[in-house]
PDB file of C-alpha atoms in Angstrom:
ATOM      1  CA  MET A 199     148.781  27.740  80.836  1.00 80.00           C
ATOM      2  CA  LYS A 200     152.346  27.150  79.607  1.00 87.00           C
ATOM      3  CA  THR A 201     152.820  23.655  78.223  1.00 92.00           C
ATOM      4  CA  PHE A 202     156.387  22.229  78.656  1.00 97.00           C
ATOM      5  CA  ASP A 203     157.996  18.677  76.749  1.00 97.00           C
ATOM      6  CA  GLU A 204     156.984  14.963  78.095  1.00 97.00           C
ATOM      7  CA  VAL A 205     159.854  12.575  79.251  1.00 98.00           C
ATOM      8  CA  ILE A 206     158.811   9.095  79.628  1.00 97.00           C
ATOM      9  CA  LEU A 207     160.803   6.825  81.281  1.00 97.00           C
ATOM     10  CA  LEU A 208     158.985   3.202  82.165  1.00 97.00           C
ATOM     11  CA  LYS A 209     155.850   4.653  81.032  1.00 96.00           C
ATOM     12  CA  THR A 210     155.784   7.575  83.657  1.00 98.00           C
ATOM     13  CA  ARG A 211     155.716  10.609  82.085  1.00 97.00           C
ATOM     14  CA  PHE A 212     156.966  13.920  83.782  1.00 98.00           C
ATOM     15  CA  HIS A 213     157.923  17.122  81.866  1.00 98.00           C
ATOM     16  CA  LYS A 214     160.983  19.387  80.861  1.00 98.00           C
ATOM     17  CA  LEU A 215     160.869  22.588  82.961  1.00 98.00           C
ATOM     18  CA  THR A 216     163.218  24.202  85.303  1.00 97.00           C
ATOM     19  CA  VAL A 217     162.928  25.594  88.753  1.00 97.00           C
ATOM     20  CA  THR A 218     161.938  29.141  87.336  1.00 97.00           C
ATOM     21  CA  ASP A 219     158.989  27.567  85.161  1.00 98.00           C
ATOM     22  CA  LEU A 220     157.826  25.619  88.193  1.00 98.00           C
ATOM     23  CA  ILE A 221     157.227  28.629  90.384  1.00 98.00           C
ATOM     24  CA  ASP A 222     155.999  30.687  87.518  1.00 98.00           C
ATOM     25  CA  TYR A 223     153.319  27.743  86.992  1.00 98.00           C
ATOM     26  CA  VAL A 224     152.194  26.858  90.578  1.00 98.00           C
ATOM     27  CA  VAL A 225     151.803  30.660  91.494  1.00 98.00           C
ATOM     28  CA  GLU A 226     149.690  31.181  87.782  1.00 98.00           C
ATOM     29  CA  ALA A 227     147.360  27.636  88.469  1.00 98.00           C
ATOM     30  CA  ALA A 228     146.934  29.375  91.964  1.00 98.00           C
ATOM     31  CA  LYS A 229     144.997  32.268  90.446  1.00 96.00           C
ATOM     32  CA  VAL A 230     142.716  30.348  88.073  1.00 95.00           C
ATOM     33  CA  GLU A 231     139.592  28.984  89.446  1.00 93.00           C
ATOM     34  CA  LYS A 232     140.574  25.078  88.784  1.00 96.00           C
ATOM     35  CA  LYS A 233     142.212  22.402  90.862  1.00 98.00           C
ATOM     36  CA  THR A 234     145.130  21.763  89.668  1.00 98.00           C
ATOM     37  CA  ILE A 235     148.003  18.955  90.881  1.00 98.00           C
ATOM     38  CA  VAL A 236     151.620  19.341  90.464  1.00 98.00           C
ATOM     39  CA  GLY A 237     153.317  15.977  91.088  1.00 98.00           C
ATOM     40  CA  ASN A 238     156.975  15.265  91.300  1.00 97.00           C
ATOM     41  CA  VAL A 239     159.437  12.236  90.302  1.00 97.00           C
ATOM     42  CA  ASN A 240     162.330  10.555  91.666  1.00 95.00           C
ATOM     43  CA  VAL A 241     163.731   6.943  91.587  1.00 95.00           C
ATOM     44  CA  ARG A 242     161.257   5.851  95.064  1.00 95.00           C
ATOM     45  CA  ALA A 243     158.477   7.455  92.784  1.00 97.00           C
ATOM     46  CA  MET A 244     159.410   5.464  89.582  1.00 97.00           C
ATOM     47  CA  ASN A 245     159.205   2.639  91.745  1.00 97.00           C
ATOM     48  CA  PHE A 246     155.868   2.839  92.951  1.00 97.00           C
ATOM     49  CA  ALA A 247     154.856   4.170  89.388  1.00 98.00           C
ATOM     50  CA  CYS A 248     155.658   0.480  87.974  1.00 97.00           C
ATOM     51  CA  GLU A 249     154.666  -1.277  91.411  1.00 97.00           C
ATOM     52  CA  PHE A 250     150.833   0.462  91.623  1.00 98.00           C
ATOM     53  CA  PRO A 251     149.064   1.341  88.871  1.00 98.00           C
ATOM     54  CA  TRP A 252     146.939   3.926  90.764  1.00 98.00           C
ATOM     55  CA  TYR A 253     150.001   5.725  91.442  1.00 98.00           C
ATOM     56  CA  GLN A 254     151.345   5.715  87.827  1.00 98.00           C
ATOM     57  CA  ASP A 255     147.622   7.000  86.544  1.00 98.00           C
ATOM     58  CA  PHE A 256     148.315  10.195  89.333  1.00 98.00           C
ATOM     59  CA  LEU A 257     151.679  11.360  87.858  1.00 98.00           C
ATOM     60  CA  ASN A 258     150.157  10.409  84.220  1.00 98.00           C
ATOM     61  CA  ASN A 259     147.254  12.436  84.796  1.00 98.00           C
ATOM     62  CA  ALA A 260     149.178  15.062  87.005  1.00 98.00           C
ATOM     63  CA  ASP A 261     148.472  18.747  85.231  1.00 98.00           C
ATOM     64  CA  LEU A 262     152.586  19.327  85.697  1.00 98.00           C
ATOM     65  CA  VAL A 263     155.091  17.214  86.906  1.00 98.00           C
ATOM     66  CA  PHE A 264     158.288  18.040  87.409  1.00 98.00           C
ATOM     67  CA  CYS A 265     161.786  16.159  88.340  1.00 97.00           C
ATOM     68  CA  ASP A 266     163.307  15.921  92.069  1.00 93.00           C
ATOM     69  CA  GLY A 267     165.520  13.163  91.513  1.00 90.00           C
ATOM     70  CA  PHE A 268     169.270  12.837  90.220  1.00 90.00           C
ATOM     71  CA  GLY A 269     169.139   9.771  89.209  1.00 92.00           C
ATOM     72  CA  VAL A 270     165.852  10.395  87.686  1.00 96.00           C
ATOM     73  CA  LEU A 271     167.578  12.871  85.302  1.00 95.00           C
ATOM     74  CA  LEU A 272     170.187  10.294  84.958  1.00 94.00           C
ATOM     75  CA  GLY A 273     167.668   7.649  83.561  1.00 96.00           C
ATOM     76  CA  ALA A 274     166.680  10.040  81.083  1.00 96.00           C
ATOM     77  CA  LYS A 275     169.550  11.335  79.304  1.00 95.00           C
ATOM     78  CA  LEU A 276     170.689   7.618  79.330  1.00 93.00           C
ATOM     79  CA  GLN A 277     167.451   7.194  77.391  1.00 93.00           C
ATOM     80  CA  GLY A 278     168.369  10.078  75.286  1.00 93.00           C
ATOM     81  CA  TYR A 279     166.899  12.957  76.029  1.00 96.00           C
ATOM     82  CA  SER A 280     168.224  15.712  76.196  1.00 96.00           C
ATOM     83  CA  LEU A 281     168.290  17.179  80.351  1.00 96.00           C
ATOM     84  CA  GLU A 282     171.033  19.437  82.252  1.00 95.00           C
ATOM     85  CA  SER A 283     170.921  19.857  85.815  1.00 92.00           C
ATOM     86  CA  VAL A 284     168.361  22.988  85.731  1.00 95.00           C
ATOM     87  CA  HIS A 285     165.783  20.639  84.708  1.00 97.00           C
ATOM     88  CA  ARG A 286     165.512  18.833  88.299  1.00 94.00           C
ATOM     89  CA  MET A 287     164.838  20.364  91.195  1.00 92.00           C
ATOM     90  CA  THR A 288     164.417  20.086  94.873  1.00 89.00           C
ATOM     91  CA  CYS A 289     162.075  21.874  96.803  1.00 90.00           C
ATOM     92  CA  PRO A 290     163.779  23.083 100.163  1.00 89.00           C
ATOM     93  CA  ASP A 291     166.491  24.713  97.328  1.00 88.00           C
ATOM     94  CA  TYR A 292     163.030  26.724  96.136  1.00 94.00           C
ATOM     95  CA  ILE A 293     160.738  27.298  98.670  1.00 96.00           C
ATOM     96  CA  GLU A 294     161.737  30.740  99.731  1.00 97.00           C
ATOM     97  CA  ASN A 295     161.560  31.582  96.275  1.00 98.00           C
ATOM     98  CA  LEU A 296     157.500  30.086  95.925  1.00 98.00           C
ATOM     99  CA  ALA A 297     156.864  31.598  99.202  1.00 98.00           C
ATOM    100  CA  LEU A 298     157.850  35.615  97.363  1.00 98.00           C
ATOM    101  CA  ALA A 299     156.611  34.660  94.465  1.00 98.00           C
ATOM    102  CA  CYS A 300     153.051  33.612  96.028  1.00 98.00           C
ATOM    103  CA  GLU A 301     153.832  37.512  98.274  1.00 98.00           C
ATOM    104  CA  LYS A 302     153.941  38.885  94.982  1.00 98.00           C
ATOM    105  CA  GLN A 303     151.225  37.655  93.715  1.00 97.00           C
ATOM    106  CA  ASP A 304     148.736  37.429  96.957  1.00 97.00           C
ATOM    107  CA  VAL A 305     148.582  33.740  96.966  1.00 98.00           C
ATOM    108  CA  SER A 306     147.806  32.460  99.620  1.00 98.00           C
ATOM    109  CA  LEU A 307     149.935  28.856 101.040  1.00 98.00           C
ATOM    110  CA  PHE A 308     148.880  26.205 103.497  1.00 98.00           C
ATOM    111  CA  LEU A 309     151.126  23.523 104.840  1.00 98.00           C
ATOM    112  CA  LEU A 310     150.329  20.400 105.905  1.00 98.00           C
ATOM    113  CA  ALA A 311     153.467  18.521 106.990  1.00 96.00           C
ATOM    114  CA  GLY A 312     155.878  17.135 109.523  1.00 93.00           C
ATOM    115  CA  LYS A 313     155.597  16.022 112.529  1.00 94.00           C
ATOM    116  CA  PRO A 314     153.924  18.684 115.076  1.00 95.00           C
ATOM    117  CA  GLY A 315     156.102  21.387 115.344  1.00 96.00           C
ATOM    118  CA  VAL A 316     157.951  21.296 112.013  1.00 96.00           C
ATOM    119  CA  VAL A 317     155.420  23.913 110.206  1.00 97.00           C
ATOM    120  CA  ASP A 318     155.451  26.597 112.940  1.00 97.00           C
ATOM    121  CA  GLN A 319     159.333  26.446 112.680  1.00 97.00           C
ATOM    122  CA  ALA A 320     158.743  26.772 108.467  1.00 97.00           C
ATOM    123  CA  ILE A 321     156.408  29.706 108.923  1.00 98.00           C
ATOM    124  CA  VAL A 322     158.644  31.951 110.988  1.00 97.00           C
ATOM    125  CA  LYS A 323     161.178  31.199 108.570  1.00 97.00           C
ATOM    126  CA  LEU A 324     158.890  31.818 105.480  1.00 98.00           C
ATOM    127  CA  ARG A 325     157.410  35.317 107.088  1.00 98.00           C
ATOM    128  CA  ALA A 326     161.309  36.480 107.463  1.00 98.00           C
ATOM    129  CA  VAL A 327     161.385  36.076 104.056  1.00 97.00           C
ATOM    130  CA  ALA A 328     158.062  37.100 103.228  1.00 98.00           C
ATOM    131  CA  PRO A 329     156.769  38.665 105.700  1.00 98.00           C
ATOM    132  CA  ASN A 330     153.399  39.987 103.888  1.00 98.00           C
ATOM    133  CA  LEU A 331     152.774  36.351 102.569  1.00 98.00           C
ATOM    134  CA  LYS A 332     149.109  34.696 103.664  1.00 98.00           C
ATOM    135  CA  ILE A 333     150.321  31.490 104.935  1.00 98.00           C
ATOM    136  CA  GLN A 334     149.015  28.912 107.657  1.00 98.00           C
ATOM    137  CA  GLY A 335     149.673  25.393 108.572  1.00 98.00           C
ATOM    138  CA  HIS A 336     149.217  21.845 110.721  1.00 98.00           C
ATOM    139  CA  HIS A 337     150.900  19.228 111.234  1.00 97.00           C
ATOM    140  CA  GLY A 338     150.934  15.947 109.030  1.00 96.00           C
ATOM    141  CA  HIS A 339     150.430  13.200 111.728  1.00 95.00           C
ATOM    142  CA  PHE A 340     146.365  12.862 111.729  1.00 97.00           C
ATOM    143  CA  GLU A 341     144.145   9.946 111.128  1.00 96.00           C
ATOM    144  CA  LYS A 342     143.711  10.574 107.272  1.00 96.00           C
ATOM    145  CA  SER A 343     140.184   9.382 107.395  1.00 95.00           C
ATOM    146  CA  GLY A 344     137.313   9.948 109.503  1.00 97.00           C
ATOM    147  CA  LYS A 345     136.808  12.948 112.148  1.00 97.00           C
ATOM    148  CA  GLU A 346     140.400  14.130 112.817  1.00 98.00           C
ATOM    149  CA  ASN A 347     140.719  14.164 109.117  1.00 98.00           C
ATOM    150  CA  ASP A 348     137.260  15.633 108.358  1.00 98.00           C
ATOM    151  CA  SER A 349     138.751  18.232 111.056  1.00 98.00           C
ATOM    152  CA  ILE A 350     142.104  19.350 109.462  1.00 98.00           C
ATOM    153  CA  ILE A 351     140.358  19.723 105.902  1.00 98.00           C
ATOM    154  CA  ASP A 352     137.796  22.324 107.492  1.00 98.00           C
ATOM    155  CA  LYS A 353     140.619  23.672 108.388  1.00 98.00           C
ATOM    156  CA  ILE A 354     142.022  24.267 104.995  1.00 98.00           C
ATOM    157  CA  ASN A 355     138.614  25.319 103.475  1.00 98.00           C
ATOM    158  CA  ASN A 356     138.357  27.921 105.567  1.00 98.00           C
ATOM    159  CA  PHE A 357     141.316  29.710 104.434  1.00 98.00           C
ATOM    160  CA  LYS A 358     141.031  28.401 101.170  1.00 98.00           C
ATOM    161  CA  PRO A 359     144.610  28.635  99.985  1.00 98.00           C
ATOM    162  CA  GLY A 360     145.682  29.125  96.611  1.00 98.00           C
ATOM    163  CA  VAL A 361     148.810  26.303  97.322  1.00 98.00           C
ATOM    164  CA  LEU A 362     148.255  23.489  99.550  1.00 98.00           C
ATOM    165  CA  TYR A 363     151.286  22.160 100.249  1.00 98.00           C
ATOM    166  CA  VAL A 364     151.110  18.085 101.382  1.00 98.00           C
ATOM    167  CA  GLY A 365     153.975  16.304 102.912  1.00 96.00           C
ATOM    168  CA  PHE A 366     153.557  13.242 103.996  1.00 96.00           C
ATOM    169  CA  GLY A 367     155.710  10.965 102.005  1.00 93.00           C
ATOM    170  CA  MET A 368     155.534   9.066  99.244  1.00 95.00           C
ATOM    171  CA  PRO A 369     152.843   7.288  98.102  1.00 97.00           C
ATOM    172  CA  LEU A 370     150.659   8.797 101.262  1.00 97.00           C
ATOM    173  CA  GLN A 371     150.521  11.958 100.322  1.00 98.00           C
ATOM    174  CA  GLU A 372     149.478  11.217  96.457  1.00 98.00           C
ATOM    175  CA  ARG A 373     146.559   8.237  97.856  1.00 98.00           C
ATOM    176  CA  TRP A 374     145.579  11.176 100.116  1.00 98.00           C
ATOM    177  CA  ILE A 375     145.173  13.920  97.765  1.00 98.00           C
ATOM    178  CA  LEU A 376     143.167  11.379  95.563  1.00 98.00           C
ATOM    179  CA  ASP A 377     141.297  10.444  98.352  1.00 98.00           C
ATOM    180  CA  ASN A 378     140.156  14.161  99.403  1.00 98.00           C
ATOM    181  CA  LEU A 379     140.589  15.902  95.806  1.00 98.00           C
ATOM    182  CA  SER A 380     136.641  17.138  96.214  1.00 97.00           C
ATOM    183  CA  ARG A 381     136.482  18.026  98.859  1.00 97.00           C
ATOM    184  CA  ILE A 382     139.150  20.075  99.520  1.00 98.00           C
ATOM    185  CA  GLU A 383     138.679  24.222  98.506  1.00 98.00           C
ATOM    186  CA  ALA A 384     142.336  25.117  97.645  1.00 98.00           C
ATOM    187  CA  ARG A 385     143.385  25.514  94.123  1.00 98.00           C
ATOM    188  CA  VAL A 386     146.826  23.902  93.790  1.00 98.00           C
ATOM    189  CA  PHE A 387     147.401  20.435  95.448  1.00 98.00           C
ATOM    190  CA  LEU A 388     151.670  20.213  95.437  1.00 98.00           C
ATOM    191  CA  PRO A 389     152.943  17.152  97.370  1.00 96.00           C
ATOM    192  CA  LEU A 390     156.791  18.127  98.517  1.00 92.00           C
ATOM    193  CA  GLY A 391     157.414  14.853 100.311  1.00 90.00           C
ATOM    194  CA  ALA A 392     159.983  15.814 103.387  1.00 88.00           C
ATOM    195  CA  CYS A 393     160.574  19.496 102.474  1.00 91.00           C
ATOM    196  CA  LEU A 394     160.161  20.853 105.010  1.00 95.00           C
ATOM    197  CA  ASP A 395     162.521  18.380 107.548  1.00 92.00           C
ATOM    198  CA  PHE A 396     165.046  19.606 105.467  1.00 88.00           C
ATOM    199  CA  TYR A 397     164.398  23.183 105.611  1.00 93.00           C
ATOM    200  CA  THR A 398     164.040  23.777 108.866  1.00 94.00           C
ATOM    201  CA  GLY A 399     166.818  21.592 109.794  1.00 88.00           C
ATOM    202  CA  ASN A 400     165.429  18.644 111.784  1.00 81.00           C
ATOM    203  CA  VAL A 401     166.672  16.469 108.791  1.00 74.00           C
ATOM    204  CA  TYR A 402     170.347  16.996 107.461  1.00 58.00           C
ATOM    205  CA  ARG A 403     170.434  17.052 103.796  1.00 57.00           C
ATOM    206  CA  GLY A 404     174.315  17.238 103.829  1.00 58.00           C
ATOM    207  CA  PRO A 405     177.184  19.218 102.752  1.00 63.00           C
ATOM    208  CA  ARG A 406     175.468  21.533  99.378  1.00 66.00           C
ATOM    209  CA  TRP A 407     178.503  19.983  97.433  1.00 54.00           C
ATOM    210  CA  MET A 408     176.904  16.560  97.571  1.00 57.00           C
ATOM    211  CA  THR A 409     173.413  17.942  97.337  1.00 59.00           C
ATOM    212  CA  ASP A 410     174.180  19.876  94.356  1.00 61.00           C
ATOM    213  CA  ARG A 411     175.880  17.182  92.997  1.00 61.00           C
ATOM    214  CA  GLY A 412     172.915  14.274  93.445  1.00 61.00           C
ATOM    215  CA  LEU A 413     174.239  12.704  96.385  1.00 59.00           C
ATOM    216  CA  GLU A 414     172.273  13.934  99.344  1.00 67.00           C
ATOM    217  CA  TRP A 415     170.393  10.135  99.503  1.00 61.00           C
ATOM    218  CA  LEU A 416     174.233   8.961 100.441  1.00 59.00           C
ATOM    219  CA  THR A 417     173.801  11.463 103.665  1.00 63.00           C
ATOM    220  CA  ARG A 418     170.583  10.202 104.322  1.00 64.00           C
ATOM    221  CA  LEU A 419     171.079   6.583 103.702  1.00 58.00           C
ATOM    222  CA  PHE A 420     173.941   6.954 106.402  1.00 60.00           C
ATOM    223  CA  THR A 421     171.837   9.238 109.319  1.00 69.00           C
ATOM    224  CA  GLU A 422     168.833   7.070 108.903  1.00 69.00           C
ATOM    225  CA  PRO A 423     170.420   3.435 107.512  1.00 68.00           C
ATOM    226  CA  GLN A 424     167.918   1.185 108.963  1.00 69.00           C
ATOM    227  CA  ARG A 425     164.927   2.858 107.456  1.00 70.00           C
ATOM    228  CA  LEU A 426     166.293   3.834 103.889  1.00 63.00           C
ATOM    229  CA  TRP A 427     168.266   1.188 103.110  1.00 57.00           C
ATOM    230  CA  GLU A 428     165.952  -0.758 101.205  1.00 75.00           C
ATOM    231  CA  ARG A 429     164.809   2.638  98.982  1.00 74.00           C
ATOM    232  CA  TYR A 430     168.526   3.200  97.815  1.00 68.00           C
ATOM    233  CA  VAL A 431     170.169   0.293  98.336  1.00 76.00           C
ATOM    234  CA  VAL A 432     167.457  -2.126  96.582  1.00 79.00           C
ATOM    235  CA  GLY A 433     165.565   0.609  95.322  1.00 85.00           C
ATOM    236  CA  ASN A 434     168.317   3.248  93.301  1.00 90.00           C
ATOM    237  CA  PRO A 435     169.403  -0.166  91.346  1.00 92.00           C
ATOM    238  CA  LEU A 436     165.994  -1.675  90.621  1.00 95.00           C
ATOM    239  CA  PHE A 437     165.216   1.596  88.666  1.00 95.00           C
ATOM    240  CA  PHE A 438     168.143   1.598  86.402  1.00 95.00           C
ATOM    241  CA  TYR A 439     167.631  -2.369  86.125  1.00 94.00           C
ATOM    242  CA  ARG A 440     164.350  -1.799  84.954  1.00 96.00           C
ATOM    243  CA  LEU A 441     165.372   0.650  82.629  1.00 95.00           C
ATOM    244  CA  PHE A 442     167.996  -1.319  81.162  1.00 92.00           C
ATOM    245  CA  ARG A 443     165.164  -4.307  80.826  1.00 91.00           C
ATOM    246  CA  GLN A 444     163.230  -2.421  79.238  1.00 89.00           C
ATOM    247  CA  ARG A 445     165.843  -1.070  76.708  1.00 84.00           C
ATOM    248  CA  ILE A 446     166.368  -4.943  76.001  1.00 83.00           C
ATOM    249  CA  ASP A 447     163.178  -6.512  75.611  1.00 75.00           C
ATOM    250  CA  ARG A 448     162.152  -2.970  73.116  1.00 73.00           C
ATOM    251  CA  GLY A 449     165.383  -4.109  70.826  1.00 65.00           C
ATOM    252  CA  ALA A 450     164.105  -7.696  71.466  1.00 61.00           C
ATOM    253  CA  LYS A 451     160.614  -6.997  69.568  1.00 64.00           C
ATOM    254  CA  THR A 452     162.723  -4.486  67.410  1.00 62.00           C
ATOM    255  CA  ARG A 453     164.351  -7.722  65.678  1.00 60.00           C
ATOM    256  CA  LEU A 454     161.259  -9.487  65.579  1.00 56.00           C
TER     257      LEU A 454
END
């Protein structure tokens, strides 16, 4: 498998790659008799990594981690890394290209995400683009342990997907992957949060000129202020404060 340069922020690493690199990697990994974890980072993920050691370990031990946040891209640039906008990607923009690549390479896809009905809508849209794609799915609103969880795993294992897309939101999706990895017969584990909600139009992302400039979070904040204010109003400044504090601490140690 192709390797990529690493970027390390706040002791958490991700890789410098483009969306084409990501899709090629996922499809190729799905052909190998091995379980592969592909993670992603945004500001929220970086904050979780600072607070939860297991979450930082998840990202640092994943086979590949891509950047899905403009704030992380900006933070990396401020730390001296050479990154461009092409090194940041968000799932709704490339999920159809991923489906087409899976169809072409005969890689199956299982969607495990969203409220009841969202996966069904996504499957209809993806089959319109890739009619021969082998695809199944189930909503993400189920008990993540016990009999209901066992039933979902049985459904996944009966399908044996090349790619398992898990979208419960951070950090629940990553915790579920870790807790069930040994039991699931899938090759690539791909946690992608609310991608299907955006892709199906159940959650508004904002106009394209905003999403292309990393301002999607503003739309989300205005549409769901009570639920998301802490994530963005507190979380974004906290991330940059942590970067600034790390830089100050390093400078102090250098002078000693």
